[in-house]
């Protein structure tokens, strides 16, 4: 049965043609079996009328407007040629329904008007064939014959409204699906940018520490084996920390059976800044670290941003500060925010490294700082300090950005 339904839905014109043949066949049987006299039209005219109605039914869904006009023309020919209504005139009801449901608006209105005038015109043309000769009987006959046309038009117009409603629902669902896909793409891009910033901070900081320690170990390998051993231990510890953080970042890209075994380290916070400073001191950079105000728990986004800013600032000091550079880190807890101040007394970075956030493509660290601070609604000021060196000042609000 389901196959039959599927076939009917896939071949609407074929189904209409089948019913048209059935209608034409019954009409021909009625013509052949009915009484004939000299006053009636020739069989050929009656068969042509039946054929026209059958063609209209067969092609009603492919050309609804044209088939409606064909039915009107055939109906007017019946009136002119005195071909009395028979079973083939059922096609008029079918075309009224079709024009109201799938035809153009003008065709729907023409079908309604034609349906309202069909019964009165038939009553005037064949008044002698009516059920009665009184005026009341004629009016009753006209009303009874008009009702099917009105019902056919109302049913077709309801189907038009229903189809339009479902089409609107489908279009809305398709639009929402496109919006969801667009939002998903934006979310993926934002997540990629976040992971890229995290990887930059992890790689730039830890690799720079490892390079400094490796150079120091190579320099004192022969003269001071103990210092070389300490430097190698620092390299090992820094490498493990970098791998742990990279594993945590890449872990968000893996789910289920593809997830790597092992525990992921938590995201860095403000409390780990002191450990970061100690690691940098161990790498040979003198750092003065102070905390002002009353420490208290902060939003996770603010804590991660503060840690990454200090990490990037100290990394830049090692890269661009030159030999014997020193740095200072200040954390200031305000009532409504957290202040960061990282300064160094080195030779500083090139001017284009901080102007416009590194627009030449080299200042990616400062660009990442601005993006991070922008995400939490903070402000950043980076540039050379008076007397030499470099300064990074940031204010992170404790309320989320709107």
XYZ file of C-alpha atoms in Angstrom:
402
model
C 0.000 0.000 0.000
C 2.841 2.382 0.786
C 4.296 1.775 -2.665
C 0.939 2.736 -4.182
C 0.888 5.985 -2.191
C 4.445 6.768 -3.248
C 3.584 6.113 -6.893
C 0.568 8.424 -6.694
C 2.671 11.214 -5.159
C 5.385 10.812 -7.794
C 2.972 10.686 -10.777
C 0.142 13.191 -10.193
C -0.426 13.770 -13.923
C -0.697 10.038 -14.546
C -3.319 9.703 -11.826
C -5.279 12.636 -13.260
C -5.089 11.083 -16.740
C -6.487 7.828 -15.364
C -9.498 9.584 -13.838
C -9.951 11.601 -17.032
C -10.160 8.380 -19.057
C -12.687 6.970 -16.565
C -14.765 10.165 -16.781
C -14.648 10.161 -20.584
C -15.612 6.474 -20.718
C -18.676 6.896 -18.498
C -19.652 9.978 -20.463
C -19.487 8.067 -23.752
C -21.588 5.245 -22.275
C -24.176 7.791 -21.169
C -24.233 9.346 -24.623
C -24.625 5.983 -26.387
C -27.244 4.613 -23.995
C -29.406 7.714 -23.864
C -32.413 8.435 -26.113
C -31.777 10.314 -29.342
C -33.913 12.519 -31.517
C -33.439 14.990 -34.338
C -33.428 17.991 -31.987
C -30.382 16.818 -30.011
C -26.832 17.685 -31.126
C -24.870 15.161 -33.085
C -22.944 12.489 -31.236
C -19.696 13.958 -32.470
C -20.386 17.283 -30.712
C -21.324 15.525 -27.495
C -18.175 13.391 -27.651
C -16.048 16.497 -28.289
C -17.541 18.149 -25.199
C -16.737 15.053 -23.142
C -13.242 14.901 -24.595
C -12.582 18.552 -23.744
C -13.658 17.996 -20.156
C -11.464 14.893 -19.931
C -8.407 16.742 -21.239
C -8.978 19.477 -18.658
C -9.023 16.918 -15.842
C -5.907 15.148 -17.151
C -3.791 18.341 -17.331
C -5.335 20.275 -14.451
C -2.222 20.235 -12.247
C 0.262 20.954 -15.019
C -1.659 23.889 -16.517
C -4.399 24.870 -14.049
C -5.119 28.316 -15.518
C -5.321 27.099 -19.129
C -7.457 24.110 -18.220
C -9.831 26.389 -16.311
C -10.241 28.522 -19.416
C -10.758 25.325 -21.461
C -13.559 24.185 -19.135
C -15.206 27.610 -19.344
C -14.999 27.503 -23.138
C -16.461 23.986 -23.259
C -19.226 25.008 -20.852
C -20.131 28.003 -23.027
C -20.112 25.670 -26.059
C -22.601 23.430 -24.255
C -24.901 26.383 -23.760
C -24.576 27.456 -27.365
C -24.926 23.971 -28.893
C -27.649 22.798 -26.498
C -25.545 19.912 -25.166
C -27.275 19.146 -21.888
C -25.187 18.568 -18.740
C -23.978 15.044 -18.181
C -21.449 13.264 -16.013
C -18.538 14.950 -17.841
C -19.542 18.275 -16.276
C -18.154 16.948 -13.006
C -14.868 18.267 -14.434
C -16.119 21.791 -13.662
C -16.073 21.029 -9.941
C -12.610 19.526 -10.246
C -11.242 22.591 -12.057
C -12.839 25.002 -9.584
C -11.072 23.147 -6.768
C -7.780 23.018 -8.703
C -7.778 26.717 -9.604
C -8.525 27.652 -5.989
C -5.790 25.434 -4.587
C -2.842 25.716 -7.025
C -3.796 28.292 -9.647
C -3.006 31.983 -9.794
C -5.138 34.353 -7.758
C -6.984 35.640 -10.801
C -7.776 32.059 -11.817
C -9.142 31.350 -8.339
C -11.464 34.363 -8.553
C -12.578 33.436 -12.077
C -13.301 29.878 -10.889
C -15.468 31.183 -8.032
C -17.423 33.503 -10.320
C -17.854 30.753 -12.895
C -19.067 28.330 -10.242
C -21.628 30.841 -8.979
C -22.998 31.468 -12.504
C -22.917 27.851 -13.752
C -26.176 26.696 -12.140
C -28.214 29.845 -12.977
C -27.108 29.732 -16.629
C -27.939 26.040 -16.853
C -31.362 26.688 -15.331
C -32.091 29.463 -17.827
C -30.871 27.387 -20.812
C -32.618 24.135 -19.914
C -35.534 25.289 -17.855
C -37.799 22.659 -19.359
C -35.547 19.863 -18.026
C -35.738 21.093 -14.427
C -37.372 19.282 -11.542
C -40.298 21.715 -11.466
C -41.710 24.692 -13.282
C -42.549 26.910 -10.326
C -40.261 29.753 -9.399
C -39.629 28.277 -5.977
C -38.527 24.977 -7.461
C -36.189 26.756 -9.882
C -34.591 28.809 -7.113
C -34.187 25.700 -4.972
C -32.594 23.870 -7.892
C -30.140 26.725 -8.518
C -29.145 26.870 -4.843
C -28.672 23.123 -4.595
C -26.509 23.043 -7.755
C -24.456 26.073 -6.666
C -23.501 24.655 -3.265
C -21.065 22.009 -4.670
C -19.187 24.689 -6.620
C -18.865 26.882 -3.525
C -17.717 23.937 -1.412
C -15.159 22.939 -4.051
C -13.765 26.491 -4.120
C -13.663 26.765 -0.307
C -11.886 23.415 -0.033
C -9.339 24.415 -2.683
C -8.674 27.804 -1.080
C -8.183 26.084 2.286
C -5.655 23.754 0.704
C -3.836 26.788 -0.764
C -3.651 28.382 2.689
C -2.469 25.131 4.244
C 0.268 24.677 1.623
C 1.404 28.277 2.086
C 1.547 27.741 5.847
C 3.645 24.597 5.522
C 5.898 26.278 2.950
C 6.424 29.125 5.410
C 7.279 26.636 8.163
C 9.761 24.853 5.888
C 11.364 28.140 4.863
C 11.622 29.190 8.507
C 13.146 25.855 9.482
C 15.616 26.129 6.598
C 16.519 29.676 7.639
C 17.020 28.623 11.252
C 19.188 25.744 10.074
C 21.328 28.137 8.046
C 21.594 30.473 11.033
C 22.635 27.577 13.274
C 25.286 26.557 10.757
C 26.553 30.139 10.578
C 26.666 30.381 14.377
C 28.477 27.056 14.542
C 31.068 28.310 12.050
C 31.541 31.487 14.097
C 31.918 29.425 17.267
C 34.462 27.146 15.569
C 36.431 30.151 14.334
C 36.396 31.697 17.808
C 37.526 28.421 19.372
C 40.327 28.083 16.845
C 41.443 31.629 17.599
C 41.395 30.895 21.319
C 43.417 27.700 20.879
C 45.845 29.546 18.615
C 46.384 32.197 21.300
C 46.841 29.535 23.970
C 49.330 27.603 21.844
C 51.233 30.781 21.072
C 51.530 31.619 24.753
C 52.562 28.100 25.718
C 55.073 27.620 22.913
C 56.554 31.118 22.996
C 57.063 31.142 26.746
C 58.273 27.618 27.384
C 60.401 27.282 24.282
C 62.121 30.591 24.994
C 62.901 29.367 28.527
C 64.274 26.104 27.138
C 66.442 27.949 24.588
C 67.898 30.239 27.251
C 68.619 27.304 29.556
C 70.116 25.244 26.734
C 72.451 28.106 25.779
C 73.477 28.536 29.415
C 74.077 24.808 29.853
C 76.235 24.694 26.755
C 78.213 27.682 27.991
C 79.028 26.236 31.453
C 79.106 22.556 30.492
C 82.891 22.273 30.891
C 83.517 24.815 33.651
C 80.492 24.209 35.905
C 78.823 20.839 35.431
C 76.468 21.428 38.387
C 75.012 24.565 36.804
C 74.691 22.758 33.501
C 72.825 19.940 35.268
C 70.463 22.438 36.892
C 69.821 24.064 33.531
C 69.028 20.698 31.962
C 66.617 19.892 34.792
C 64.897 23.224 34.165
C 64.645 22.379 30.468
C 63.094 19.018 31.327
C 60.589 20.534 33.746
C 59.641 23.302 31.312
C 59.217 20.815 28.472
C 56.937 18.629 30.558
C 54.875 21.644 31.551
C 54.595 22.726 27.914
C 53.504 19.226 26.864
C 50.906 19.101 29.626
C 49.416 22.439 28.616
C 49.461 21.542 24.914
C 47.780 18.217 25.731
C 45.070 20.124 27.597
C 44.506 22.458 24.645
C 44.434 19.678 22.071
C 42.186 17.633 24.347
C 39.241 19.886 23.542
C 39.550 18.753 19.924
C 39.259 15.076 20.796
C 36.211 13.295 22.152
C 35.196 9.716 22.829
C 37.499 6.993 21.616
C 39.916 9.482 20.051
C 40.645 11.173 23.353
C 44.176 10.622 24.533
C 44.807 8.959 27.813
C 46.150 11.025 30.668
C 45.011 13.893 32.799
C 44.820 17.431 31.502
C 46.208 20.200 33.659
C 43.754 22.905 34.726
C 43.836 26.343 33.179
C 46.386 28.694 34.756
C 45.124 31.273 37.226
C 46.432 34.264 39.164
C 47.840 32.069 41.938
C 50.208 30.439 39.438
C 51.739 33.759 38.392
C 54.175 33.474 41.310
C 55.256 30.029 40.055
C 55.649 31.539 36.596
C 57.886 34.261 38.017
C 60.013 31.681 39.831
C 60.438 29.735 36.591
C 61.537 32.874 34.789
C 63.982 33.696 37.585
C 65.402 30.221 37.232
C 65.953 30.948 33.542
C 68.246 33.840 34.473
C 65.904 36.859 34.331
C 65.692 39.045 37.426
C 62.040 39.669 38.248
C 60.549 41.696 41.098
C 57.047 40.465 41.968
C 54.548 42.248 44.232
C 50.855 41.927 45.003
C 48.870 44.915 46.246
C 45.389 44.835 47.656
C 43.476 41.900 49.066
C 43.647 38.772 46.878
C 40.270 37.167 46.257
C 38.717 34.699 43.815
C 38.234 36.109 40.310
C 36.283 34.965 37.266
C 38.112 32.183 35.446
C 38.350 34.227 32.259
C 39.975 37.128 34.113
C 42.452 34.827 35.882
C 43.499 33.097 32.654
C 43.839 36.446 30.874
C 45.999 37.868 33.690
C 48.281 34.830 33.655
C 48.725 34.896 29.882
C 49.464 38.625 29.824
C 52.206 38.285 32.440
C 53.564 35.221 30.651
C 53.691 36.995 27.287
C 55.196 40.157 28.795
C 58.024 38.243 30.466
C 58.601 36.265 27.280
C 58.951 39.519 25.336
C 61.418 40.780 27.945
C 63.634 37.730 27.417
C 63.358 38.077 23.648
C 63.880 41.803 23.264
C 65.237 43.098 26.569
C 68.813 42.167 25.852
C 71.435 40.923 28.336
C 71.222 41.874 32.020
C 67.621 43.049 31.665
C 65.414 43.074 34.746
C 61.631 43.099 35.052
C 58.967 43.851 37.611
C 55.436 42.458 37.896
C 52.682 44.181 39.907
C 49.226 42.792 40.622
C 46.808 45.310 42.102
C 43.396 44.204 43.384
C 40.818 47.004 43.073
C 37.209 46.884 44.190
C 35.975 46.470 40.618
C 38.967 45.112 38.772
C 42.460 43.695 38.630
C 45.402 45.845 37.528
C 48.544 44.457 35.901
C 51.823 46.285 35.393
C 54.808 44.552 33.826
C 57.921 46.647 33.164
C 61.491 45.939 32.181
C 64.653 48.061 31.995
C 66.024 46.449 28.854
C 66.500 47.975 25.487
C 62.840 47.404 24.546
C 61.268 46.264 21.302
C 61.239 47.952 17.929
C 58.654 50.693 17.531
C 56.580 48.809 14.949
C 56.273 45.846 17.344
C 53.753 47.708 19.473
C 52.369 50.414 17.196
C 48.835 49.500 16.059
C 49.174 46.140 17.765
C 51.926 44.859 15.503
C 50.288 45.678 12.201
C 53.317 44.532 10.272
C 52.650 40.940 11.263
C 55.474 40.608 13.817
C 53.753 41.686 17.015
C 51.493 38.652 17.377
C 51.996 38.533 21.149
C 50.617 42.038 21.622
C 47.775 41.288 19.248
C 46.894 38.249 21.351
C 46.987 40.411 24.505
C 44.562 42.908 23.005
C 42.208 40.146 21.899
C 42.257 38.494 25.300
C 41.640 41.728 27.168
C 38.930 42.723 24.705
C 37.092 39.472 25.441
C 36.801 40.346 29.140
C 36.102 44.038 28.521
C 39.457 45.353 29.791
C 41.960 47.902 28.553
C 45.638 47.563 27.549
C 48.441 50.080 27.236
C 51.729 48.839 25.791
C 54.773 50.788 24.729
C 58.264 52.038 25.671
C 58.706 53.454 29.135
C 60.563 56.688 29.891
C 64.278 56.039 30.398
C 64.305 52.854 28.350
C 62.682 49.505 28.502
C 59.121 48.410 27.864
C 55.907 48.624 29.835
C 52.614 46.766 29.673
C 49.695 48.036 31.717
C 46.298 46.344 31.800
C 43.057 46.712 33.714
C 40.711 43.737 33.848
C 37.164 44.404 35.104
C 35.541 41.863 37.405
C 32.186 42.152 35.641
C 31.717 40.337 32.319
C 31.841 42.446 29.190
C 28.547 43.193 27.396
